[in-house]
Coordinates of C-alpha atoms in Angstrom, one line a residue:
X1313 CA 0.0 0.0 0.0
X1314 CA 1.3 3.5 -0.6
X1315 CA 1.5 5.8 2.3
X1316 CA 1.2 9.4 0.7
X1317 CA 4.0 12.3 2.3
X1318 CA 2.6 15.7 2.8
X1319 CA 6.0 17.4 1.4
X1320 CA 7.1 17.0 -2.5
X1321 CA 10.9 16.3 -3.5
X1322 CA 12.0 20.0 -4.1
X1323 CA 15.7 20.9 -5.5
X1324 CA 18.4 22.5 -3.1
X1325 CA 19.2 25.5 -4.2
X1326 CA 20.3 28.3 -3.0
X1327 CA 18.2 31.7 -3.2
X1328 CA 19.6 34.3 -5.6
X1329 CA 18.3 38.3 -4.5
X1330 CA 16.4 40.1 -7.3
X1331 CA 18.8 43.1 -6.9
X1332 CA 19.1 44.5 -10.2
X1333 CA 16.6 42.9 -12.1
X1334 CA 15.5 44.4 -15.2
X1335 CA 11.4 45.3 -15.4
X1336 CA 9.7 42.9 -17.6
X1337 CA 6.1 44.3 -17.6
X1338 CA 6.5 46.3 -21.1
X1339 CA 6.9 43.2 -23.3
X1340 CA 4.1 44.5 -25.9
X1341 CA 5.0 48.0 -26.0
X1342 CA 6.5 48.7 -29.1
X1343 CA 9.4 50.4 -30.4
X1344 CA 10.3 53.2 -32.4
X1345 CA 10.5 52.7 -36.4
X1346 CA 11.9 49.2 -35.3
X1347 CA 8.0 47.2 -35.4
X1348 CA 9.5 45.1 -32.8
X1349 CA 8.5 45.4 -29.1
X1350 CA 10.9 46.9 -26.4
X1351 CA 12.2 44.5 -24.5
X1352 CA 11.8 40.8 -23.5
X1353 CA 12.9 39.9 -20.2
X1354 CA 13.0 36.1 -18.6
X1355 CA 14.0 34.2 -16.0
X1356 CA 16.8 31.4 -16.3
X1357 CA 17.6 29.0 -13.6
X1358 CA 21.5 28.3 -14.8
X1359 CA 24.0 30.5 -16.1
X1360 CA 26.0 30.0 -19.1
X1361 CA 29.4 29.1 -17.9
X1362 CA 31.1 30.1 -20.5
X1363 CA 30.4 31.9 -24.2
X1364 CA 33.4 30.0 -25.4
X1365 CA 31.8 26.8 -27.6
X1366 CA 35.1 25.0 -27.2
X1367 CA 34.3 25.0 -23.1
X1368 CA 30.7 25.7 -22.3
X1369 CA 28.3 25.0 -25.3
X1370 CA 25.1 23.9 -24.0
X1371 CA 21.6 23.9 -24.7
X1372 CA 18.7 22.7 -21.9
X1373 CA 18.2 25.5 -19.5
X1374 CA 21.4 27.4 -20.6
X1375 CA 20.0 27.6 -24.8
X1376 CA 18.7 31.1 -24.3
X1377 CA 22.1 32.6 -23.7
X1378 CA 23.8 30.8 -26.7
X1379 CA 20.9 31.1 -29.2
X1380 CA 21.3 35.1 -28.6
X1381 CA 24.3 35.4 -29.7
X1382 CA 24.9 32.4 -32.4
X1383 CA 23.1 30.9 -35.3
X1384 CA 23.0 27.2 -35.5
X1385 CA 23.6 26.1 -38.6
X1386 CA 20.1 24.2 -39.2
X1387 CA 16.9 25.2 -36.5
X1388 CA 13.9 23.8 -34.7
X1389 CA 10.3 25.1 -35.3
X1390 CA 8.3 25.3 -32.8
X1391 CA 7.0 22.0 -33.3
X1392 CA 10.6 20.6 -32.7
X1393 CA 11.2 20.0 -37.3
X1394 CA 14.7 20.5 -38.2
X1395 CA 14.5 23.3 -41.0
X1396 CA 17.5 25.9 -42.8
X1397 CA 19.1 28.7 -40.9
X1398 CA 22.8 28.8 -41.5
X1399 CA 23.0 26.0 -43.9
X1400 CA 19.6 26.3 -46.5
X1401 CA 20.2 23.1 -47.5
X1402 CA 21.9 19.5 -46.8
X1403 CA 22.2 16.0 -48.0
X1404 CA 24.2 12.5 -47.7
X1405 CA 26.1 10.3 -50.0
X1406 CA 24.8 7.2 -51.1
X1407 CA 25.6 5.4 -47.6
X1408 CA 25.0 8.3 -45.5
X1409 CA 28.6 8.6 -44.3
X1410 CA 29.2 12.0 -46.1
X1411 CA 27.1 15.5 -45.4
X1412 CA 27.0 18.3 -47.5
X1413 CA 25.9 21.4 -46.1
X1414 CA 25.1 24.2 -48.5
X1415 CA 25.5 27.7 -46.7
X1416 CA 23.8 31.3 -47.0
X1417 CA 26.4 33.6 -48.5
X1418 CA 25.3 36.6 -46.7
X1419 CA 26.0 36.4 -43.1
X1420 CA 28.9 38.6 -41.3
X1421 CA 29.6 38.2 -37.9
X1422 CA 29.4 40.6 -35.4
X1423 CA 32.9 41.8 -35.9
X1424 CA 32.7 42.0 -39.4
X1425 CA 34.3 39.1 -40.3
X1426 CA 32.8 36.7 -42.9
X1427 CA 30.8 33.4 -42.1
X1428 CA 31.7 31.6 -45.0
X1429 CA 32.9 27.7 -45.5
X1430 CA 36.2 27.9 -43.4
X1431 CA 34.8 29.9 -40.9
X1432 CA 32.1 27.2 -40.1
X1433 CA 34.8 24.3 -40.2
X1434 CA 36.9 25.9 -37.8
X1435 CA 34.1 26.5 -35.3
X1436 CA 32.7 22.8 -35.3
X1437 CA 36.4 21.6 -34.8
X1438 CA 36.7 23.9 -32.0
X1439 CA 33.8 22.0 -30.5
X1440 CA 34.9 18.8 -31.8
X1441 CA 38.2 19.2 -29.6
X1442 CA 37.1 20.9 -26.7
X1443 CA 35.5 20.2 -23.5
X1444 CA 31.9 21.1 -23.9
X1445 CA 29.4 18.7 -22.7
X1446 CA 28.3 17.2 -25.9
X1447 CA 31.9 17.1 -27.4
X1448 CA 32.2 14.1 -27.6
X1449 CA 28.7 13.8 -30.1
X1450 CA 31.4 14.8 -33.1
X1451 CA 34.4 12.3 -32.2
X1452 CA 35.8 11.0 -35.4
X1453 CA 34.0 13.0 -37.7
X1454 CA 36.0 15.7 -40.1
X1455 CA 34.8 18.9 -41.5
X1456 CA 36.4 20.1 -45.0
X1457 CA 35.8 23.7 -47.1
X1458 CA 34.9 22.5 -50.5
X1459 CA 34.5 26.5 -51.1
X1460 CA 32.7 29.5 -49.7
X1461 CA 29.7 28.3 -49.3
X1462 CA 30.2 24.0 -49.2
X1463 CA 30.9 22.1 -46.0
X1464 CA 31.4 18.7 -45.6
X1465 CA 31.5 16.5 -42.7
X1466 CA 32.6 13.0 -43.4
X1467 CA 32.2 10.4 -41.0
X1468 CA 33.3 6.4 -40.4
X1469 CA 29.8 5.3 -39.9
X1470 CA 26.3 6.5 -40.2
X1471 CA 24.9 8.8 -37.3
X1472 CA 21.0 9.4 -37.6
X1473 CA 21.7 11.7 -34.7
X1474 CA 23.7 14.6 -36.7
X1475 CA 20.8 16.5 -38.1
X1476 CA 19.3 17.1 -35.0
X1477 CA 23.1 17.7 -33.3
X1478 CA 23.4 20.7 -36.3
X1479 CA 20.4 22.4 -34.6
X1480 CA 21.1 22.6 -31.3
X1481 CA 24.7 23.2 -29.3
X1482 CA 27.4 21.7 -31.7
X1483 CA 25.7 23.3 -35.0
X1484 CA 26.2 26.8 -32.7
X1485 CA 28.8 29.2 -35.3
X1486 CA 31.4 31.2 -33.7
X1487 CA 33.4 33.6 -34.9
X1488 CA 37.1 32.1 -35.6
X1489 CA 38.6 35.9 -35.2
X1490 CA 37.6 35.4 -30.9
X1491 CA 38.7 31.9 -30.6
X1492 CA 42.3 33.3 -28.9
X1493 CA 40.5 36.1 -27.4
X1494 CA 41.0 36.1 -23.7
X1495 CA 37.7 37.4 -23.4
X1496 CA 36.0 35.1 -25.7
X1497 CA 34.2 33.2 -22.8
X1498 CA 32.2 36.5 -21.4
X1499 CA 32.3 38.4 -24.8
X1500 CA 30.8 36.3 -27.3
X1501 CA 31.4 37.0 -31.5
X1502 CA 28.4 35.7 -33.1
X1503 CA 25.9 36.0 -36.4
X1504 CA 23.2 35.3 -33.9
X1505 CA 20.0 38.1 -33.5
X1506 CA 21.2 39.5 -30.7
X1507 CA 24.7 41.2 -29.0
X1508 CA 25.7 40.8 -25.4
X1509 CA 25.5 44.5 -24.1
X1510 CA 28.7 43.4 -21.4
X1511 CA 28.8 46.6 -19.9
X1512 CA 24.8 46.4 -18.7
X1513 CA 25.5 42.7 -18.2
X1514 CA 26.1 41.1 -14.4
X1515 CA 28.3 37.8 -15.4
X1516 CA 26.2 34.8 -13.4
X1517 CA 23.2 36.9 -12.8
X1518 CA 22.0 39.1 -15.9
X1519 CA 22.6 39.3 -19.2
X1520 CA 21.4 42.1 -21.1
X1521 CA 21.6 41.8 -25.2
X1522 CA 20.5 44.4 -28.0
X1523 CA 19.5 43.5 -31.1
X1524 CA 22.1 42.7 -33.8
X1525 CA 21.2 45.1 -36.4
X1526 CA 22.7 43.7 -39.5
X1527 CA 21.3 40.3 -38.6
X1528 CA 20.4 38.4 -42.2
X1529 CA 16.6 37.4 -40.7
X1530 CA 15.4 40.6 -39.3
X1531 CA 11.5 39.0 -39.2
X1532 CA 12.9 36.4 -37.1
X1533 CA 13.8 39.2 -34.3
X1534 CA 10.7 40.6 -32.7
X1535 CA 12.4 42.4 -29.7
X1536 CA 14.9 45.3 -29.4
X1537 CA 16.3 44.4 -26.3
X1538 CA 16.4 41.0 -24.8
X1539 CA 17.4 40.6 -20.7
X1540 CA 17.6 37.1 -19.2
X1541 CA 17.7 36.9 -15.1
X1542 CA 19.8 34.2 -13.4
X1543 CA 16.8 33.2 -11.0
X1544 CA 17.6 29.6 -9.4
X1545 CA 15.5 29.4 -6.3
X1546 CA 11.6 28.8 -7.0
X1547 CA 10.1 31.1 -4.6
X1548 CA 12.3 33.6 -5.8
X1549 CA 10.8 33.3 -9.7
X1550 CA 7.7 33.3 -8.4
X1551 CA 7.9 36.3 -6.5
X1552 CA 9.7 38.0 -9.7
X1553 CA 6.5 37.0 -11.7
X1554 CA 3.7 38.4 -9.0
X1555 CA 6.1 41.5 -9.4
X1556 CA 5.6 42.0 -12.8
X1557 CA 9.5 41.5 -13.0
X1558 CA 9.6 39.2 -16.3
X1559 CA 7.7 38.8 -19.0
X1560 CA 8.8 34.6 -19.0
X1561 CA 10.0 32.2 -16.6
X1562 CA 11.3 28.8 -16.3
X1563 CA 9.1 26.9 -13.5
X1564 CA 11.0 24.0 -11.4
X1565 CA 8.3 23.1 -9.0
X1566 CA 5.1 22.4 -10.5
X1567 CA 3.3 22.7 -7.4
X1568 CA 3.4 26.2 -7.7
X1569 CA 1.3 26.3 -11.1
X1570 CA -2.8 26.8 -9.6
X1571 CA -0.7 30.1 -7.9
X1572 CA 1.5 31.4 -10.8
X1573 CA -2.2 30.8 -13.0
X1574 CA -4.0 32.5 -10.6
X1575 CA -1.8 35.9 -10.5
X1576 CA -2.7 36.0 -14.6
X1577 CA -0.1 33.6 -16.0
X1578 CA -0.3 31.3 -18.8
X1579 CA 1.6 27.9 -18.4
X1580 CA 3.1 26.3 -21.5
X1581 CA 4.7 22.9 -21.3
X1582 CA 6.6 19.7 -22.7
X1583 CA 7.5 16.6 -21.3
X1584 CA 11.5 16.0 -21.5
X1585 CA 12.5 14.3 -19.0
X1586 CA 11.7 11.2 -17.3
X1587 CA 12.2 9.8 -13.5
X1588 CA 12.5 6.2 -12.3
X1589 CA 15.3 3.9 -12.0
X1590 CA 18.3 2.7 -14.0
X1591 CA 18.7 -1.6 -13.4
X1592 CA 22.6 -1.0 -14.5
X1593 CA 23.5 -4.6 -13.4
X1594 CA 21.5 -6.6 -15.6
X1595 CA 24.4 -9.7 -15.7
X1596 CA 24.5 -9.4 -12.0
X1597 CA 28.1 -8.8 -11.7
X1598 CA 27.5 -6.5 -8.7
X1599 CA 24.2 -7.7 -7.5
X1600 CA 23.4 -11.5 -9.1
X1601 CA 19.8 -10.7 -8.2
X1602 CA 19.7 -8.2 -11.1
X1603 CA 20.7 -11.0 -14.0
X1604 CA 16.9 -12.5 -13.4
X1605 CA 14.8 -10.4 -15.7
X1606 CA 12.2 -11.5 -13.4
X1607 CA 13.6 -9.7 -10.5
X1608 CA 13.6 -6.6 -12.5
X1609 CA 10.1 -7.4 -13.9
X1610 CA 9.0 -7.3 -9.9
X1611 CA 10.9 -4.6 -9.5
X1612 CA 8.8 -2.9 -12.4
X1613 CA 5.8 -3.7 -10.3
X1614 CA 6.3 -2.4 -7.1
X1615 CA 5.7 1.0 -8.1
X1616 CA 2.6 2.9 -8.0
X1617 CA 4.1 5.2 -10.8
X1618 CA 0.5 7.2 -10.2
X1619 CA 0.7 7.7 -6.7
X1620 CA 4.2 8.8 -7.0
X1621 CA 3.8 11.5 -9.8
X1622 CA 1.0 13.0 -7.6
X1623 CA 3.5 13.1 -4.8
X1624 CA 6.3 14.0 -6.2
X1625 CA 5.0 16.3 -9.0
X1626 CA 1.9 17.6 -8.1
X1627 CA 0.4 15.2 -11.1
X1628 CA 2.3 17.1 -13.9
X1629 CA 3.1 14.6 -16.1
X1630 CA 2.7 11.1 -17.5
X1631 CA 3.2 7.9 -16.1
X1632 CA 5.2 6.1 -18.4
X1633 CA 7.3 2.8 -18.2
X1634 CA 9.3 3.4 -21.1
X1635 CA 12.5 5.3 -21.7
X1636 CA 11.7 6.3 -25.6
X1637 CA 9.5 9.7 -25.2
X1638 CA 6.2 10.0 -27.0
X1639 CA 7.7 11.8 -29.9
X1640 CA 10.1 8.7 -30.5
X1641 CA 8.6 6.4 -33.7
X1642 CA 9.1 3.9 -31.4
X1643 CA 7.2 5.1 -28.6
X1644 CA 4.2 2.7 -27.9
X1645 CA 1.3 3.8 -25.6
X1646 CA 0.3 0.5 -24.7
X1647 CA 3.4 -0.7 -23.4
X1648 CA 2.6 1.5 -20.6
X1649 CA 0.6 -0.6 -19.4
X1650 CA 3.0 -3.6 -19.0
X1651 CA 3.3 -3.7 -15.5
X1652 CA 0.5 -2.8 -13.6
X1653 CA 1.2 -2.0 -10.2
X1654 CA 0.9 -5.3 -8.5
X1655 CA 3.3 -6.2 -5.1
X1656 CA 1.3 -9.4 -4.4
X1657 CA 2.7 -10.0 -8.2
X1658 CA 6.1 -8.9 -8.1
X1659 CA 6.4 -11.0 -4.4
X1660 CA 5.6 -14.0 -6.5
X1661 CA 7.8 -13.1 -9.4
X1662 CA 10.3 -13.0 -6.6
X1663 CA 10.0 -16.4 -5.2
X1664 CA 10.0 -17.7 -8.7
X1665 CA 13.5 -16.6 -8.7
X1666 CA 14.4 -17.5 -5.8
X1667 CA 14.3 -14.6 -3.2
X1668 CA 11.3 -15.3 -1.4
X1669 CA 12.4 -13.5 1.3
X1670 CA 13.3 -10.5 -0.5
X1671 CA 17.2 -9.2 -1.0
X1672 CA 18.8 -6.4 -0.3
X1673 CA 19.5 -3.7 -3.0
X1674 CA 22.2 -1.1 -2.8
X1675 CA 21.5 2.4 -4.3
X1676 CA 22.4 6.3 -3.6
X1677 CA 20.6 8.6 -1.9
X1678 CA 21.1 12.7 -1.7
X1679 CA 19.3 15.2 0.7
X1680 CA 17.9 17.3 -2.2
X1681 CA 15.6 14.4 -3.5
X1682 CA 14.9 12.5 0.1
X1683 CA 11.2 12.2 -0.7
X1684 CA 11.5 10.3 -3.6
X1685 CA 14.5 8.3 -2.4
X1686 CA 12.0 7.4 1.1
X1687 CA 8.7 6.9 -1.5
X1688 CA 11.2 4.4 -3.3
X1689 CA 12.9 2.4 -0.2
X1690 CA 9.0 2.5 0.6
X1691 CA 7.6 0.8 -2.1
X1692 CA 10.1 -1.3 -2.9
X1693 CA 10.0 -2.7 1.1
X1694 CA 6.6 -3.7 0.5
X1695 CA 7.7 -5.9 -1.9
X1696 CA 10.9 -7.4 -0.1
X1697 CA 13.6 -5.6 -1.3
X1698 CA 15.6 -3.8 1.3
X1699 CA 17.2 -0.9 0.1
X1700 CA 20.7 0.3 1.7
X1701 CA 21.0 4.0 0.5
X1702 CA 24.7 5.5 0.5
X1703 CA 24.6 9.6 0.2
X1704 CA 27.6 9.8 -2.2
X1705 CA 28.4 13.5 -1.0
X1706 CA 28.0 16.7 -2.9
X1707 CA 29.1 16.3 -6.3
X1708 CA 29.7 12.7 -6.5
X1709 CA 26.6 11.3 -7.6
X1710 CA 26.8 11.1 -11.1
X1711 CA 30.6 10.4 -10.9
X1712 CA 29.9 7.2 -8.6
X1713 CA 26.9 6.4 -10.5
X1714 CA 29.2 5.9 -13.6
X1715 CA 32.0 4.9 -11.7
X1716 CA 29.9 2.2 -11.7
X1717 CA 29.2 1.8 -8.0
X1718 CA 26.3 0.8 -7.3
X1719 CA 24.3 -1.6 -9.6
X1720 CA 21.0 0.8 -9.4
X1721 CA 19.9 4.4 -9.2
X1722 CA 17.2 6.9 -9.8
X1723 CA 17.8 9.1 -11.8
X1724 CA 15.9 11.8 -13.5
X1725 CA 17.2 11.5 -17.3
X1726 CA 16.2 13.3 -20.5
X1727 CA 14.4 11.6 -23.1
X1728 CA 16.5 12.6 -26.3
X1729 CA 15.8 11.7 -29.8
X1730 CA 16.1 8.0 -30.9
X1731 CA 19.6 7.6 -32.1
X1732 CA 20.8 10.2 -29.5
X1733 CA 19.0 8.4 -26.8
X1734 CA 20.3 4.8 -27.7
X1735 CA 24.0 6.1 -27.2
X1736 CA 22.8 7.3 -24.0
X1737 CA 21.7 5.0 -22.2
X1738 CA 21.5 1.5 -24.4
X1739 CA 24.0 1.0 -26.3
X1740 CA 27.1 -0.8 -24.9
X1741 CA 29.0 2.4 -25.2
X1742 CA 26.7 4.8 -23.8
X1743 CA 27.2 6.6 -20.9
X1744 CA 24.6 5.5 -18.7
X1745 CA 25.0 2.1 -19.4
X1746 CA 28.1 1.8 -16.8
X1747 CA 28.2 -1.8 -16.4
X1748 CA 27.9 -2.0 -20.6
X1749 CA 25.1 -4.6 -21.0
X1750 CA 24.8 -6.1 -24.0
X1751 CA 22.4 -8.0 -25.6
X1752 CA 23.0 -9.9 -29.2
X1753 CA 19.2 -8.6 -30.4
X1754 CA 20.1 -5.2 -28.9
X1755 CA 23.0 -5.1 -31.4
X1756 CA 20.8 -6.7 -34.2
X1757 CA 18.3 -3.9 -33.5
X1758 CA 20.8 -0.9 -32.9
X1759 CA 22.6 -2.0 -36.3
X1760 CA 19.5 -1.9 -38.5
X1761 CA 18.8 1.4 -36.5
X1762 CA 22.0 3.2 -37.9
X1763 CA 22.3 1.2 -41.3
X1764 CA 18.9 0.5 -42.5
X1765 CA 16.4 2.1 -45.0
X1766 CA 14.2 5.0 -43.0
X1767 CA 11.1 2.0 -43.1
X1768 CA 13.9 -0.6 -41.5
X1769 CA 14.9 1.7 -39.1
X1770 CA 11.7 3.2 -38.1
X1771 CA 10.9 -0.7 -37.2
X1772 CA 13.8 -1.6 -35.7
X1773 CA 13.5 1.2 -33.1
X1774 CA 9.5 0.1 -32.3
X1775 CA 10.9 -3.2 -31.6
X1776 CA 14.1 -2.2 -29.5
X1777 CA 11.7 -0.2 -27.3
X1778 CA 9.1 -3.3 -26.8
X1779 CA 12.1 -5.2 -26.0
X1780 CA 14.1 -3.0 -23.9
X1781 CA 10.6 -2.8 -21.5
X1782 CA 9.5 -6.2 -21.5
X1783 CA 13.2 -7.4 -20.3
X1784 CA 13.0 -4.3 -17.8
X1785 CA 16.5 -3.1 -18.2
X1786 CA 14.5 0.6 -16.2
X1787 CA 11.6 1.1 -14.0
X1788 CA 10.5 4.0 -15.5
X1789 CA 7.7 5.8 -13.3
X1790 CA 6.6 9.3 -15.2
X1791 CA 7.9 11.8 -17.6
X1792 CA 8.1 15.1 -15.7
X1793 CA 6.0 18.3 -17.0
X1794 CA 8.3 20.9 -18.3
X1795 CA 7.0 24.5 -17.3
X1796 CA 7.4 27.8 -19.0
X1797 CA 5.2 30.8 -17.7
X1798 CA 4.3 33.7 -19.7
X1799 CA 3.0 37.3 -18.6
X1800 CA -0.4 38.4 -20.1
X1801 CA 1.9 40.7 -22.7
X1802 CA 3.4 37.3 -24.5
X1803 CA 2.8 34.8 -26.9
X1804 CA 4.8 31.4 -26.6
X1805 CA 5.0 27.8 -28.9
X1806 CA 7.0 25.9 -26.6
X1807 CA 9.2 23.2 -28.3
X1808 CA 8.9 19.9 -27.2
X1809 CA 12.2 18.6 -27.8
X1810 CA 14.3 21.2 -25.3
X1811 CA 14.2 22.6 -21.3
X1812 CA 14.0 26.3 -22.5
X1813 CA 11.9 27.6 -24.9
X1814 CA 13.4 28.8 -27.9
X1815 CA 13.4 32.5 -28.0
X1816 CA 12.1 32.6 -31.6
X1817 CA 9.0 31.4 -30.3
X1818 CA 8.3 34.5 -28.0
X1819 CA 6.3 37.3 -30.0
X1820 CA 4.6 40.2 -28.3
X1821 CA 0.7 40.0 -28.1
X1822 CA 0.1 43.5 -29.2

């Protein structure tokens, strides 16, 4: 049975003042002969850590600050479709180990320097080679000039993934005349709409940019001014929105959504990420229990996964128990249904594999999520399983988690696009498959995946995701409702396939 908590698994995070916060009330006034509005202003949880895209490319929560300044060189709609920006058109060789990118021959940095063909190559080696979290995405791949306006990238193997990788943090274009600038990682050199005003600008707290006004898709700009806010403690944003403060924000605890909608607010959401957790040890090297798929079946069905998203996030979201997202062509809205919450079930599943007594199952634990770590030690209890929680200490939890040190986790994880996903977390390589569990119909599948005709692949990843469930290699309970709010002056199409909107998609109401 589940016994309910009255307090929901909040982050830790430490308040950050509102001291200097720009006003973010006007965002439908407009502005001059411009026929933009004034000024956008929103609210960021993270700061970029660095403009340089050799050290601190990202997109998630810290996309706003890079798509201001940068052009990708292909973009997401609003409905998350890969279309042109930098590069109007691309295609592969016969066995899709060759791209050729055709580029727009009328874009300047914001230091006057051309973005032509050489300029693009030596901004996706500087990623390539540097330490940026998805680096290592563009391993092995080489980038040539054929001339001005040609780019290749030329790759040892397929990668359905590098479309999608063009759009978002290794597609960002930086200008190679900054790359030994000092400077470079607090004074970005763009093409992107917008230019970091650094002397308005508070490094880790706000960032104030100006519209770039030679930028080569002027409709695509419909600000003059942009200001994002460094806001990482939720009573703080909320506060900033009942305060007319900002005209967007990014919402981390959902139970604060009846309130923000009740002070005028519109909510806007995806669902990105899920929560549940990881079975690493599925040959049992660590715990033998975890090599009986019926053990992890059991495991599957000890959770209430409805209960639990109503306790831990306020019912925003979906209860899921697969790690493909809906948007996935293998995605499968029956197999959530597969294991129905049953412990009288899983207790027999249990015996059947011997451990009728239960075993004892060691996993992490860290004082910013100790509800869901108790609600999880809880439910699996009921079932047998004795969880012995180690608190890692600050910092170490993803590092022992990969180390590998324990043979299961939760973990909240983000559901990325099929081939991205797949070198995530199935795959024999991927990073959060620690332990590097391997399965010969895994490979058969993950093969035709990456080599297969679209139809053949398309198939191949329904089937990987009915058999990655029904041999429970994760206990999946929900994917987690993303939340954007937006003041009464401000349209927003929130993307599905990112943690921040994309700041194309705001547009002033008036």
């Amino acid at each position: 049975m589940f016994r309910w908590k009255a307090t929901a698994a909040t982050i830790a995070i430490a308040a950050l003042a509102l001291t200097g916060c720009a006003g973010g009330g006007d965002g439908g006034s407009g502005s001059g002969d411009s026929g933009r509005a004034d000024r956008l202003t929103l609210t960021a949880i993270v700061a970029p850590t660095s403009y340089d895209i050799g050290a601190g490319a990202e997109y998630g929560n810290r996309s706003p600050f890079f798509q201001a300044v940068f052009d990708t060189l292909l973009q997401k709609n609003s409905s998350g479709e890969i279309e042109p920006w930098l590069a109007t058109k691309w295609e592969y060789n016969d066995d899709n180990t060759v791209l050729t990118l055709t580029l727009r021959d009328d874009v300047e940095f914001t230091d006057g320097t051309k973005l032509d063909a050489d300029a693009v190559v030596a901004s996706l080696e500087r990623f390539r080679d540097g330490t940026s979290p998805q680096a290592a995405t563009f391993a092995g791949k080489e980038f040539a000039a054929v001339d001005a306006t040609t780019v290749t990238i030329t790759q040892s193997a397929p990668d359905p993934s590098l479309i999608n990788l063009l759009s978002i943090a290794p597609g960002l274009i930086q200008a190679p005349s900054s790359f030994d600038d000092p400077d470079s990682a607090t004074e970005p050199v763009g093409s992107g709409p917008y230019v970091l005003d650094t002397t308005a600008s508070v490094t880790g707290t706000t960032y104030v940019y100006t519209a770039n006004p030679d930028y080569w898709n002027p409709d695509a700009v419909k600000y003059d001014n942009l200001t994002i806010n460094v806001i990482d403690d939720p009573t703080a944003t909320l506060n900033a929105l009942k305060a007319g403060e900002a005209n967007g924000a990014k919402i981390v605890n959902n139970d604060t959504i009846p309130e923000i909608e009740a002070s005028g607010w519109t909510i806007e959401s995806n669902e990105l990420d899920f929560q549940g957790l990881l079975l690493f040890d599925r040959d049992g090297a660590m715990a033998p229990e975890l090599a009986d798929v019926n053990v992890r079946k059991a495991i599957n069905m000890a959770f209430d996964r409805e209960a639990l998203l109503k306790a831990l996030q306020a019912g925003y979201g979906t209860v899921t128990e697969q790690v493909f997202p809906a948007t996935s062509v293998g995605y499968d809205e029956s197999l959530d249904s597969t294991y129905e919450y049953d412990p009288e079930g899983a207790k027999k599943l249990l015996a059947e594999a011997g451990y009728p007594d239960g075993f004892t199952l060691n996993m992490m634990s860290t004082p910013a999520f100790q509800t869901t770590f108790d609600l999880v030690a809880q439910q699996l209890a009921d079932i047998g399983i004795t969880v012995n929680y180690t608190d890692p200490g600050t910092g170490n939890f993803i590092t022992d988690m990969l180390a590998p040190k324990y043979p299961a986790t939760w973990m909240a994880l983000e559901q990325n696009p099929d081939w991205q996903l797949i070198n995530f977390m199935i795959a024999p390589g991927a990073t959060f498959n620690p332990f590097h569990s391997q399965d010969p119909q895994v490979d058969e599948y993950i093969s035709t995946i990456q080599t297969g005709t679209k139809d053949e692949a398309e198939q191949a990843t329904k089937d990987l995701n009915a058999w990655i469930v029904d041999n429970a290699w994760f206990a999946p309970f929900f994917r987690v409702q993303g939340t954007f709010a937006t003041d009464a002056n401000t349209n927003l199409e929130f993307w599905p396939t990112n943690a921040y909107p994309s700041i194309f998609d705001f547009s002033p109401k008036n």
